[in-house]
Amino acid sequence: MPRNCIRETSPKENEIFLWKMDPPNKERRSLENGPSSARPCCSSLKMFLVALSFAYFAKALSGSYMKSTITQLERRFDIPSYLIGVIDGSFEIGNLLVIAFVSYFGAKLHRPKIIAIGCLLMSLGTFLIALPHFIIGRYKFETSIRSSVNSSSNLSPCPVSSGVPATASSTTAGPSSGCEHESRLSMWIYVFLGNILRGIGETPVQPLGISYIDDHALEENAAFYIGCVQTISVIGPVFGYLLGSICAKIYVDIGFVNMESISITPGDARWVGAWWLGYLIAGLITLLSAVPFWFLPKSLPLPERRLAKYSPERTSFIKDSPLLEHKYQADEPANFLEMAKDFLPTLRSLLGNPVYSLYLCITIIQFNSLIGMVTYKPKYIEQHYGQSASKANFLMGVINIPAVALGMFSGGVIMKKFKLSIMGAAKFALGTSLLGYFLSLFFFAMGCENASVAGITRSYNGTESLYKEDKYLLASCNTICDCPRRNWDPVCGENGLTYISPCLAGCRTSHGSGMDTVFEQCSCVAVGNHTASAGQCSNRDSCHRVFPYFLALSVITSFIISLGGTPGYMLLIRCIRPQLKSLALGFHTLTTRTLAGIPAPIYFGAIIDTTCLKWGQKKCGGRGACRIYNTTAYRIAYLGLTLGLRTASFFLCFLGLVVLRRHVRRQERNTLANGGTGAAAGELQALRKEENNSCNSDQCRQTADYDPERETRL
């Protein structure tokens, strides 16, 4: 490097440069910029990185916590799974409402403050989700022993009928007292609106945050900084599910009820944890994440030496930046009408790329499978393997999420180590997806038998069968009792059979309170002392034995499938011209959220609802949340839909490989025809990712002012 380009520095200034962690062979700043103006820039950028990482952590934590509370919300608001899917998809709805506005206008405004406003909206939405707990009143679950609380006296759970068979009036309990005071507005609407607000607030965090880093960081550090932010965001779901696990152990009305009087445990289908507490914690964390952005500047000084290292296209883009308006004339359309006219032809050109169009279709189908599977996986673990919501969330947080994060990181390392071309990345992503798919087929063999419930999955004499009509709940042993058939208040008989209520078990007397309640003289329990205890029987030993194998296979498949995540994403970037990259990424995000993020939880939940064997009853009448599922049907519906969607995507994957191979060969022919110069060569370079090796050592030394071994790439 010429001597006159380097300013003589004092030892003190050298210490400043070392403090800033600049590579030793970087050129020194010009005299007018000087080290005194560089340190605030570096400090502000580091502060922005810390703030953005915390914001990523906060939004990932609250999003994963939402998924961990699915069963809690179902039971608290007595709603089916498809409505939970509507609530879960409302986040994407809020995101799509403002994504175009934020993406276009956000870059022209004060980006850190726009992100701060977004964090405030996320926090407000999270607090709004928790609001129903404070206005809906105490949780009242179905039980026939409520009157025995704090009492050890005998009382009969079996009211003797007048000799007339139970009528419809006795089978369908009417609205309970106090319903006239209930709000006509369903409380889950507040959760729906709060999640929409969360989606609106989350919109500016990623696009504006990443663009701010890319605009102000040195090119060799930008990828490293963005990778650090993305890595921090992976930690968020781990803490989100762990928070969900802790809150699910705590009773919903903790501090306001006598816990000794509660006759249910966290493993009961009626149990509702302190779901609201986690939203308050997540909302507070999100609120704190907004604070640093208010103190950050709109823009940072951009070193002039940075422009020398950019390609002509990148330099042209930077010159159009508002940061350099005083030096360069922006090359933008004159008005909005011209921008609109230019948009449609550009979009048509993008969708005319067969590789991109096929990739878009493939990811939409696979995202439907992924989002539906992840949304209801904790519920599947609960219902199928008889685990509590707390344990299911804990396992998701400490096992599944880290496996996915490790897989994505390892995929990026493999891609860099072996310098995969675009064809290599496509084959690697398809191979890992196929391997994970075939391993997932073993989940069908890891099934559990249905819980033994009299009148639903077993007859009263113990014969295995399925009954979906309430009339089968009556038998000769309980006809003398006038029992409501809609209430779910299970008791476990000495014979290992679960009965829906003490009344339907034919129990005449009881003593004790809460979980210590014992029912005696049960005519349907024809063994031993004819007694039954509160709660459902947990005698599915074979199911508990297969559960560890399910967890191990789940971790392995999650890791293998995630290996192809990074190569697949790089395929999206490389299969298009650099001028269309931003539009391609934005349109990909828009379509996957619209066609996968919103509908997948809804139709997955609706299909799961069809496997319900016994619905609960709302306090004021009507069907509530499901209490017990047909385990076999649930497994086939959940796994079948997940793997069926992936099967359909593989047909498009093979077609995509053929089209991609032809596309690469066509670019090679065009490059040879043009003598290896021009736009065709540039596009081929992007497709094959050989630009890393295209420059000789002399050229690299002239164009790069840092040690190549310290370069950070994805």
XYZ file of C-alpha atoms in Angstrom:
714
model
C 0.000 0.000 0.000
C 1.417 3.451 -0.842
C 3.106 5.188 2.003
C 1.242 8.456 1.520
C -2.073 6.742 2.206
C -1.074 5.925 5.776
C -1.132 8.534 8.510
C 1.581 8.362 11.111
C 0.121 7.385 14.467
C 1.321 7.749 18.014
C 1.543 4.831 20.460
C -1.613 6.124 22.152
C -3.499 5.981 18.877
C -2.214 2.475 18.286
C -3.735 1.470 21.601
C -7.022 2.963 20.455
C -6.931 0.874 17.315
C -6.164 -2.266 19.305
C -9.038 -1.451 21.650
C -11.340 -1.258 18.646
C -10.194 -4.756 17.602
C -9.338 -3.701 14.034
C -7.265 -6.286 12.111
C -3.591 -5.294 12.127
C -3.294 -4.784 8.376
C -6.288 -2.473 7.906
C -5.607 0.977 6.497
C -5.816 3.811 8.951
C -8.663 6.250 8.947
C -8.267 9.479 7.054
C -7.160 12.567 8.908
C -10.549 14.231 8.849
C -12.308 11.203 10.373
C -9.612 10.506 12.932
C -9.802 8.078 15.851
C -11.765 10.534 17.988
C -14.778 10.242 15.669
C -14.350 6.518 15.199
C -14.740 5.441 18.796
C -18.314 6.774 19.253
C -19.287 5.059 15.995
C -17.863 1.753 17.163
C -19.426 2.124 20.602
C -22.845 3.006 19.190
C -22.762 0.037 16.822
C -21.842 -2.297 19.663
C -24.656 -0.860 21.745
C -27.040 -1.411 18.846
C -25.868 -5.032 18.502
C -26.495 -5.684 22.192
C -29.906 -3.995 22.047
C -30.959 -5.857 18.895
C -29.818 -9.183 20.338
C -31.902 -8.542 23.444
C -34.903 -7.598 21.283
C -34.497 -10.817 19.272
C -34.314 -12.777 22.514
C -37.446 -11.091 23.879
C -39.580 -11.672 20.778
C -38.438 -15.292 20.466
C -39.156 -15.911 24.147
C -42.713 -14.539 23.994
C -43.426 -16.370 20.719
C -42.335 -19.755 22.048
C -44.143 -19.124 25.327
C -47.356 -18.612 23.338
C -46.969 -22.094 21.829
C -46.234 -23.579 25.254
C -49.590 -22.350 26.617
C -51.814 -23.905 23.951
C -53.428 -26.523 26.185
C -53.659 -24.062 29.074
C -55.598 -21.585 26.927
C -57.845 -24.344 25.570
C -58.900 -25.388 29.051
C -59.116 -21.908 30.545
C -61.368 -20.500 27.827
C -63.071 -23.829 26.944
C -62.260 -23.617 23.248
C -61.355 -26.310 20.677
C -57.969 -26.680 19.038
C -58.915 -24.967 15.786
C -59.626 -21.721 17.670
C -56.211 -22.025 19.270
C -54.889 -22.259 15.722
C -56.702 -19.014 14.891
C -55.097 -17.344 17.911
C -51.652 -18.651 17.010
C -51.998 -17.497 13.392
C -53.112 -14.030 14.452
C -49.460 -13.120 15.048
C -48.773 -13.562 11.338
C -51.897 -11.552 10.514
C -50.596 -8.600 12.532
C -47.210 -8.942 10.905
C -48.630 -8.880 7.396
C -50.794 -5.831 8.114
C -47.787 -3.531 8.321
C -44.837 -5.387 6.786
C -45.021 -3.549 3.454
C -45.326 -0.156 5.146
C -42.478 -0.825 7.570
C -40.175 -2.327 4.945
C -40.566 0.651 2.605
C -40.848 3.655 4.906
C -38.922 2.293 7.895
C -35.515 2.620 6.216
C -36.206 6.299 5.484
C -37.051 7.121 9.111
C -35.207 6.812 12.430
C -34.709 3.040 12.445
C -33.691 2.564 16.100
C -36.743 4.515 17.288
C -39.029 2.573 14.924
C -37.667 -0.639 16.470
C -38.253 0.819 19.950
C -41.882 1.564 19.055
C -42.216 -1.990 17.777
C -40.897 -3.400 21.052
C -43.369 -1.236 22.982
C -46.235 -2.585 20.847
C -45.023 -6.154 21.403
C -44.939 -5.522 25.133
C -48.421 -3.990 25.102
C -49.768 -6.945 23.118
C -48.208 -9.416 25.542
C -49.788 -7.637 28.520
C -53.134 -7.614 26.684
C -52.966 -11.408 26.316
C -52.717 -11.746 30.110
C -55.589 -9.308 30.739
C -58.468 -11.869 30.710
C -57.101 -13.551 33.810
C -57.811 -10.420 35.826
C -61.359 -9.881 34.535
C -62.718 -13.382 33.962
C -62.920 -14.457 37.612
C -61.728 -17.648 39.296
C -61.297 -20.870 37.344
C -64.108 -23.321 38.033
C -63.384 -26.831 36.818
C -65.891 -29.660 36.620
C -66.022 -31.631 39.852
C -68.597 -33.426 41.938
C -66.670 -33.134 45.213
C -66.598 -29.351 45.472
C -68.994 -29.487 48.423
C -66.662 -31.815 50.302
C -63.831 -29.286 50.467
C -62.473 -28.869 54.009
C -64.846 -31.568 55.165
C -64.264 -35.147 56.232
C -67.937 -36.037 56.614
C -69.542 -38.668 54.432
C -71.669 -37.510 51.544
C -73.146 -39.344 48.588
C -71.917 -38.533 45.084
C -74.738 -40.739 43.776
C -78.102 -38.962 44.048
C -80.724 -41.674 43.886
C -83.073 -41.267 40.938
C -86.823 -41.566 41.194
C -86.713 -44.815 39.251
C -87.194 -43.130 35.898
C -84.254 -43.511 33.458
C -82.049 -40.478 33.152
C -83.524 -37.925 30.843
C -81.966 -35.437 28.531
C -82.293 -32.816 31.203
C -80.044 -34.773 33.462
C -77.498 -35.556 30.792
C -77.056 -32.012 29.615
C -76.427 -29.678 32.441
C -77.882 -26.260 31.945
C -76.188 -22.958 32.565
C -74.930 -22.639 36.099
C -75.798 -19.815 38.404
C -73.947 -16.592 37.817
C -73.888 -16.889 34.024
C -75.933 -13.723 33.693
C -72.940 -11.832 35.078
C -70.523 -13.220 32.490
C -69.346 -10.938 29.699
C -70.921 -11.628 26.332
C -67.527 -11.163 24.705
C -65.481 -14.349 24.693
C -62.333 -13.820 26.687
C -60.136 -15.469 24.055
C -60.765 -12.439 21.833
C -58.383 -10.467 24.058
C -55.695 -13.095 23.457
C -56.403 -12.910 19.719
C -56.093 -9.112 19.638
C -53.008 -9.134 21.859
C -51.268 -11.578 19.551
C -52.117 -9.407 16.533
C -50.550 -6.465 18.344
C -47.480 -8.585 19.041
C -47.219 -9.343 15.332
C -47.463 -5.663 14.428
C -44.756 -4.753 16.940
C -42.399 -7.513 15.796
C -42.430 -6.374 12.153
C -39.661 -3.708 12.216
C -37.225 -5.610 14.439
C -35.689 -7.917 11.854
C -35.635 -5.949 8.563
C -34.662 -2.598 10.088
C -32.250 -4.102 12.586
C -30.375 -6.212 10.036
C -30.250 -3.384 7.497
C -28.888 -0.991 10.164
C -26.041 -3.399 10.926
C -25.328 -4.009 7.256
C -25.218 -0.267 6.554
C -22.839 0.681 9.356
C -20.619 -2.340 10.022
C -17.487 -3.087 8.065
C -18.225 -5.592 5.337
C -15.984 -8.280 6.805
C -17.758 -7.973 10.181
C -21.377 -7.634 9.047
C -21.983 -11.363 8.512
C -20.409 -12.138 11.885
C -22.563 -9.554 13.680
C -25.754 -10.794 12.009
C -24.833 -14.375 12.875
C -24.367 -13.402 16.522
C -27.806 -11.770 16.608
C -29.424 -14.816 15.022
C -27.662 -17.099 17.492
C -28.972 -15.107 20.441
C -32.480 -15.397 18.999
C -32.203 -19.204 19.147
C -31.757 -19.004 22.921
C -35.134 -17.248 23.243
C -37.305 -20.318 22.518
C -35.317 -22.367 25.028
C -36.148 -19.924 27.822
C -39.692 -19.510 26.474
C -40.484 -23.208 26.807
C -38.726 -23.404 30.174
C -40.828 -20.476 31.387
C -43.888 -22.307 30.094
C -42.822 -25.400 32.021
C -42.490 -23.476 35.281
C -45.797 -21.636 34.900
C -47.659 -24.828 33.946
C -46.767 -26.311 37.343
C -48.359 -23.388 39.191
C -52.123 -23.408 39.581
C -53.880 -20.671 37.631
C -55.366 -18.984 40.702
C -52.344 -19.413 42.952
C -52.569 -17.134 45.973
C -56.346 -16.832 45.784
C -57.419 -20.411 46.539
C -56.596 -22.991 49.163
C -54.392 -25.446 47.272
C -55.338 -28.245 49.666
C -58.876 -28.013 48.336
C -57.787 -28.535 44.703
C -58.713 -32.058 43.645
C -56.685 -32.092 40.394
C -52.979 -32.418 39.556
C -50.879 -30.947 36.724
C -51.411 -34.176 34.779
C -55.205 -33.853 34.854
C -57.101 -32.854 31.702
C -58.773 -30.052 33.696
C -55.581 -28.554 35.110
C -54.782 -24.969 34.095
C -51.426 -23.512 35.032
C -50.551 -19.884 35.693
C -50.432 -19.074 31.964
C -50.893 -15.353 32.623
C -47.773 -15.103 34.779
C -45.458 -15.975 31.908
C -47.025 -13.321 29.683
C -46.422 -10.683 32.340
C -42.767 -11.731 32.580
C -42.355 -11.848 28.785
C -44.066 -8.466 28.439
C -41.737 -6.892 30.996
C -38.662 -8.294 29.230
C -39.916 -6.973 25.887
C -40.583 -3.571 27.452
C -37.017 -3.407 28.745
C -35.674 -4.301 25.297
C -37.160 -1.075 23.890
C -35.188 1.233 26.182
C -31.714 1.227 24.535
C -33.049 2.021 21.051
C -34.283 5.465 22.175
C -30.674 6.548 22.813
C -29.200 5.417 19.486
C -28.618 7.791 16.562
C -30.480 7.656 13.270
C -27.244 6.864 11.450
C -23.565 6.389 12.149
C -20.550 7.827 10.287
C -19.674 5.592 7.360
C -15.914 5.231 6.703
C -15.030 6.340 3.193
C -12.660 3.370 2.849
C -15.628 1.014 3.023
C -16.801 2.019 -0.465
C -13.550 0.867 -2.078
C -14.202 -2.745 -1.132
C -17.726 -3.047 -2.536
C -18.664 -4.447 -5.881
C -20.078 -1.871 -8.362
C -23.666 -3.010 -7.659
C -23.182 -2.773 -3.894
C -21.481 0.614 -4.252
C -24.364 1.907 -6.313
C -26.753 0.778 -3.608
C -24.787 2.512 -0.883
C -24.559 5.719 -2.850
C -28.312 5.746 -2.863
C -28.315 5.624 0.914
C -29.552 8.671 2.837
C -26.226 8.604 4.687
C -24.465 9.925 1.583
C -27.099 12.248 0.189
C -24.699 15.146 0.493
C -22.236 13.456 -1.888
C -24.336 11.419 -4.286
C -27.526 11.944 -6.184
C -30.055 9.195 -5.456
C -31.157 7.251 -8.500
C -34.798 6.609 -7.605
C -38.047 6.753 -9.563
C -39.562 10.222 -9.711
C -42.844 9.374 -8.025
C -44.918 6.599 -6.531
C -46.684 5.874 -9.833
C -43.409 5.090 -11.562
C -42.391 2.896 -8.635
C -45.664 0.971 -8.930
C -45.208 0.552 -12.677
C -41.718 -0.795 -12.118
C -42.835 -3.168 -9.356
C -45.134 -5.419 -11.389
C -42.634 -6.137 -14.197
C -39.971 -6.842 -11.581
C -42.261 -9.239 -9.720
C -43.190 -10.902 -13.023
C -39.515 -11.347 -13.794
C -38.923 -12.872 -10.361
C -41.794 -15.340 -10.587
C -40.731 -16.147 -14.137
C -37.627 -17.769 -12.684
C -38.647 -21.463 -12.574
C -36.101 -22.306 -9.871
C -37.410 -19.593 -7.558
C -41.062 -20.458 -8.240
C -40.509 -24.142 -7.466
C -38.488 -23.279 -4.361
C -41.324 -21.047 -3.208
C -43.911 -23.819 -3.643
C -41.686 -26.340 -1.866
C -41.065 -24.104 1.146
C -44.765 -23.215 1.441
C -45.680 -26.913 1.662
C -42.829 -27.757 4.027
C -43.543 -24.746 6.242
C -47.156 -25.919 6.543
C -45.852 -29.249 7.805
C -43.250 -27.661 10.100
C -45.486 -25.002 11.662
C -48.370 -27.418 12.252
C -46.047 -29.983 13.782
C -44.231 -27.550 16.091
C -47.438 -25.817 17.212
C -49.096 -29.002 18.458
C -46.075 -31.079 19.459
C -46.320 -30.274 23.194
C -50.021 -31.127 23.046
C -49.199 -34.391 21.259
C -46.720 -35.323 23.995
C -49.341 -34.545 26.635
C -52.274 -36.379 25.100
C -50.488 -39.313 23.511
C -47.895 -40.171 26.141
C -49.780 -38.976 29.205
C -47.221 -36.322 30.199
C -48.072 -33.103 31.978
C -47.950 -29.766 30.152
C -45.021 -28.748 32.339
C -42.919 -31.753 31.348
C -43.833 -31.442 27.667
C -42.696 -27.807 27.598
C -39.532 -28.627 29.504
C -38.579 -31.326 27.005
C -39.236 -29.006 24.065
C -37.015 -26.345 25.607
C -34.017 -28.416 26.658
C -34.009 -31.138 23.977
C -35.766 -30.257 20.730
C -34.915 -26.559 20.338
C -31.156 -27.004 20.986
C -31.105 -29.897 18.493
C -32.627 -27.643 15.825
C -30.175 -24.829 16.575
C -27.202 -27.198 16.454
C -28.433 -28.637 13.168
C -28.732 -25.242 11.498
C -25.279 -24.201 12.720
C -23.726 -27.486 11.593
C -25.345 -27.127 8.172
C -23.674 -23.749 7.725
C -20.307 -25.164 8.836
C -20.591 -28.078 6.411
C -21.506 -25.751 3.576
C -18.489 -23.544 4.246
C -16.043 -26.400 4.802
C -16.927 -28.264 1.622
C -17.603 -25.083 -0.410
C -20.899 -26.427 -1.706
C -22.083 -25.060 -5.029
C -25.743 -24.326 -5.635
C -26.305 -27.897 -6.860
C -24.405 -29.264 -3.894
C -26.509 -27.203 -1.486
C -29.742 -28.387 -3.141
C -28.696 -32.052 -3.007
C -27.532 -31.748 0.597
C -30.801 -30.111 1.699
C -32.855 -32.757 -0.121
C -30.750 -35.582 1.281
C -31.093 -34.485 4.891
C -34.816 -33.905 4.433
C -35.294 -37.394 2.967
C -33.260 -39.025 5.743
C -35.266 -37.198 8.405
C -38.481 -38.153 6.624
C -37.706 -41.887 6.611
C -36.667 -41.790 10.255
C -39.931 -40.001 11.103
C -41.902 -42.969 9.777
C -40.844 -44.873 12.889
C -43.025 -42.519 14.963
C -46.042 -44.457 13.716
C -44.695 -47.550 15.466
C -44.205 -45.697 18.762
C -47.876 -45.605 19.593
C -49.742 -45.886 22.863
C -52.956 -47.609 23.720
C -56.006 -45.595 24.689
C -56.565 -44.850 28.342
C -59.056 -47.266 29.898
C -62.186 -45.171 30.500
C -65.509 -46.890 31.162
C -68.141 -46.028 28.576
C -65.632 -44.383 26.203
C -62.744 -46.753 25.428
C -63.896 -49.751 27.502
C -67.187 -51.268 28.428
C -68.061 -51.461 32.109
C -67.004 -55.114 32.192
C -63.573 -54.175 30.776
C -64.027 -55.125 27.108
C -62.072 -52.877 24.741
C -64.259 -50.777 22.482
C -64.859 -47.173 21.410
C -68.023 -45.296 22.325
C -68.764 -41.773 21.156
C -72.329 -41.497 22.399
C -73.204 -40.589 25.967
C -75.780 -43.336 26.251
C -72.995 -45.901 26.655
C -71.932 -44.197 29.888
C -74.897 -45.791 31.639
C -74.793 -49.387 32.795
C -76.772 -51.602 35.130
C -74.387 -50.759 37.982
C -75.162 -47.013 37.931
C -78.771 -46.789 36.705
C -80.006 -46.104 40.222
C -78.023 -42.838 40.210
C -79.252 -39.719 38.481
C -75.888 -38.843 36.904
C -75.070 -35.989 34.530
C -73.163 -37.450 31.593
C -71.421 -34.305 30.361
C -69.284 -33.611 33.432
C -65.663 -34.761 33.400
C -64.636 -35.610 36.951
C -62.667 -38.877 36.606
C -62.028 -41.333 39.400
C -59.804 -44.406 39.352
C -61.350 -47.638 40.522
C -59.494 -50.467 42.246
C -59.927 -52.478 39.069
C -57.677 -50.056 37.125
C -60.585 -48.671 35.134
C -61.238 -44.927 34.972
C -64.813 -43.703 35.397
C -65.937 -40.310 34.139
C -67.368 -39.348 37.530
C -67.918 -40.891 40.961
C -71.621 -40.932 40.177
C -71.133 -43.040 37.041
C -68.911 -45.351 39.074
C -71.925 -45.936 41.322
C -70.194 -44.663 44.451
C -72.496 -44.114 47.430
C -70.263 -42.415 49.981
C -67.004 -40.470 50.181
C -64.682 -39.049 52.778
C -61.714 -36.753 52.786
C -61.162 -33.621 50.700
C -59.190 -32.510 47.676
C -56.783 -35.068 46.290
C -57.270 -37.218 49.387
C -60.931 -37.857 48.620
C -61.818 -41.572 48.625
C -65.112 -42.883 47.226
C -66.605 -46.022 48.713
C -69.342 -48.528 47.993
C -68.874 -48.073 44.238
C -71.177 -50.600 42.604
C -69.367 -50.493 39.235
C -65.998 -51.364 40.853
C -66.583 -55.076 41.286
C -63.260 -55.928 42.952
C -61.626 -55.416 46.343
C -63.279 -52.937 48.674
C -65.285 -51.316 45.844
C -63.456 -48.016 46.284
C -62.184 -45.361 43.896
C -59.795 -42.446 44.266
C -59.891 -38.984 42.726
C -58.142 -38.608 39.384
C -57.576 -40.661 36.265
C -55.754 -44.008 36.406
C -52.148 -43.885 35.199
C -51.593 -47.534 34.290
C -50.200 -47.122 30.756
C -46.853 -48.754 31.506
C -46.110 -49.705 27.894
C -46.635 -46.073 26.901
C -44.137 -44.840 29.469
C -41.579 -47.393 28.260
C -41.757 -46.215 24.638
C -41.640 -42.505 25.500
C -37.805 -42.279 25.890
C -37.390 -43.825 22.431
C -39.792 -41.242 21.036
C -37.715 -38.449 22.568
C -34.446 -39.858 21.225
C -35.836 -40.236 17.706
C -37.384 -36.782 17.901
C -34.005 -35.205 18.712
C -32.230 -37.113 15.928
C -34.799 -36.248 13.256
C -34.922 -32.589 14.337
C -31.143 -32.343 14.049
C -30.951 -34.076 10.654
C -33.754 -32.062 9.079
C -32.278 -28.822 10.433
C -28.942 -29.600 8.778
C -30.488 -28.653 5.454
C -31.934 -25.374 6.697
C -28.935 -23.134 5.992
C -28.041 -24.693 2.587
C -31.680 -24.424 1.581
C -31.784 -20.756 2.511
C -28.578 -20.075 0.580
C -30.160 -21.795 -2.417
C -32.899 -19.169 -2.317
C -30.317 -16.371 -2.357
C -28.189 -17.795 -5.128
C -30.866 -18.853 -7.602
C -31.788 -15.256 -8.466
C -30.077 -12.199 -9.875
C -28.525 -9.882 -7.264
C -30.853 -7.034 -8.315
C -33.893 -9.132 -7.312
C -32.513 -10.485 -4.044
C -34.336 -8.116 -1.685
C -37.655 -8.553 -3.460
C -37.205 -12.329 -3.551
C -36.551 -12.564 0.186
C -39.441 -10.250 1.026
C -41.898 -12.045 -1.250
C -40.766 -15.406 0.151
C -41.441 -14.210 3.699
C -44.808 -12.771 2.696
C -46.064 -15.922 0.965
C -44.849 -18.382 3.591
C -46.473 -16.404 6.382
C -49.705 -15.960 4.458
C -50.042 -19.502 3.088
C -48.359 -21.426 5.931
C -48.061 -19.393 9.131
C -51.761 -18.485 9.247
C -53.672 -21.536 7.916
C -51.474 -24.410 9.194
C -52.319 -24.119 12.944
C -56.019 -23.758 12.076
C -56.493 -26.855 9.927
C -54.106 -28.922 12.047
C -56.226 -28.037 15.083
C -59.479 -28.769 13.239
C -58.257 -32.234 12.229
C -57.056 -32.953 15.768
C -60.518 -31.966 17.053
C -62.082 -34.772 14.999
C -60.259 -37.343 17.157
C -61.832 -36.149 20.420
C -63.836 -38.771 22.304
C -65.139 -36.673 25.185
C -65.740 -32.920 25.240
C -65.941 -30.877 28.395
C -68.783 -28.522 29.159
C -68.640 -24.758 29.531
C -69.843 -23.159 32.727
C -72.749 -21.522 30.933
C -73.526 -24.463 28.660
C -72.107 -25.563 25.354
C -69.117 -27.628 24.289
C -65.837 -26.796 25.976
C -62.313 -28.179 25.611
C -61.601 -31.799 24.765
C -60.912 -34.055 27.754
C -59.768 -37.286 26.099
C -58.715 -38.210 22.561
C -58.685 -41.396 20.546
C -54.957 -42.005 20.818
C -54.630 -44.057 17.630
C -56.652 -41.622 15.544
C -54.733 -38.681 17.027
C -51.393 -40.260 16.098
C -52.484 -41.043 12.537
C -54.006 -37.583 12.013
C -51.092 -35.613 13.480
C -48.222 -37.630 12.026
C -50.056 -38.453 8.812
C -50.762 -34.813 8.023
C -47.199 -33.766 8.919
C -45.520 -36.445 6.801
C -48.137 -36.276 4.050
C -47.314 -32.641 3.368
C -43.617 -33.430 3.275
C -44.271 -36.298 0.872
C -46.003 -33.910 -1.526
C -43.081 -31.489 -1.301
C -40.584 -34.167 -2.353
C -42.200 -34.526 -5.783
C -41.568 -30.831 -6.341
C -38.045 -31.191 -4.926
C -37.045 -33.741 -7.575
C -38.601 -31.583 -10.281
C -36.734 -28.602 -8.854
C -33.391 -30.429 -9.061
C -33.962 -31.147 -12.748
C -34.903 -27.523 -13.464
C -31.964 -26.235 -11.405
C -29.489 -28.447 -13.283
C -30.787 -27.170 -16.611
C -30.634 -23.608 -15.322
C -26.975 -23.965 -14.284
C -26.015 -25.584 -17.590
C -27.783 -22.837 -19.519
C -25.843 -20.214 -17.593
C -22.618 -22.053 -18.346
C -23.388 -22.057 -22.051
C -24.281 -18.364 -21.970
C -21.031 -17.604 -20.186
C -18.966 -19.489 -22.763
C -20.861 -17.805 -25.607
C -20.101 -14.380 -24.118
C -16.442 -15.176 -23.612
C -16.824 -15.476 -19.850
C -17.635 -11.814 -19.365
C -20.643 -9.656 -18.710
C -23.788 -10.230 -16.742
C -24.007 -13.924 -17.556
C -20.656 -14.553 -15.944
C -21.698 -12.612 -12.883
C -24.897 -14.599 -12.502
C -23.095 -17.887 -13.000
C -20.626 -16.840 -10.342
C -23.489 -16.251 -7.927
C -25.118 -19.552 -8.822
C -22.018 -21.669 -8.342
C -20.514 -19.686 -5.454
C -17.086 -19.784 -6.921
C -16.403 -16.129 -6.384
C -14.523 -17.012 -3.204
C -11.813 -18.711 -5.255
C -11.972 -16.527 -8.393
C -9.388 -13.931 -7.407
C -5.675 -14.684 -7.304
C -3.563 -13.855 -4.309
C -2.273 -10.544 -5.743
C -5.779 -9.279 -6.502
C -7.060 -10.321 -3.086
C -4.274 -8.394 -1.419
C -5.169 -5.295 -3.382
C -8.911 -5.396 -2.745
C -8.956 -6.591 0.863
C -7.384 -4.748 3.734
C -7.586 -7.493 6.289
C -6.235 -10.970 6.853
C -8.304 -13.461 4.775
C -8.130 -16.032 7.541
C -10.054 -13.650 9.778
C -12.860 -13.202 7.255
C -16.246 -14.349 8.540
C -18.678 -15.935 6.116
C -21.934 -17.834 6.570
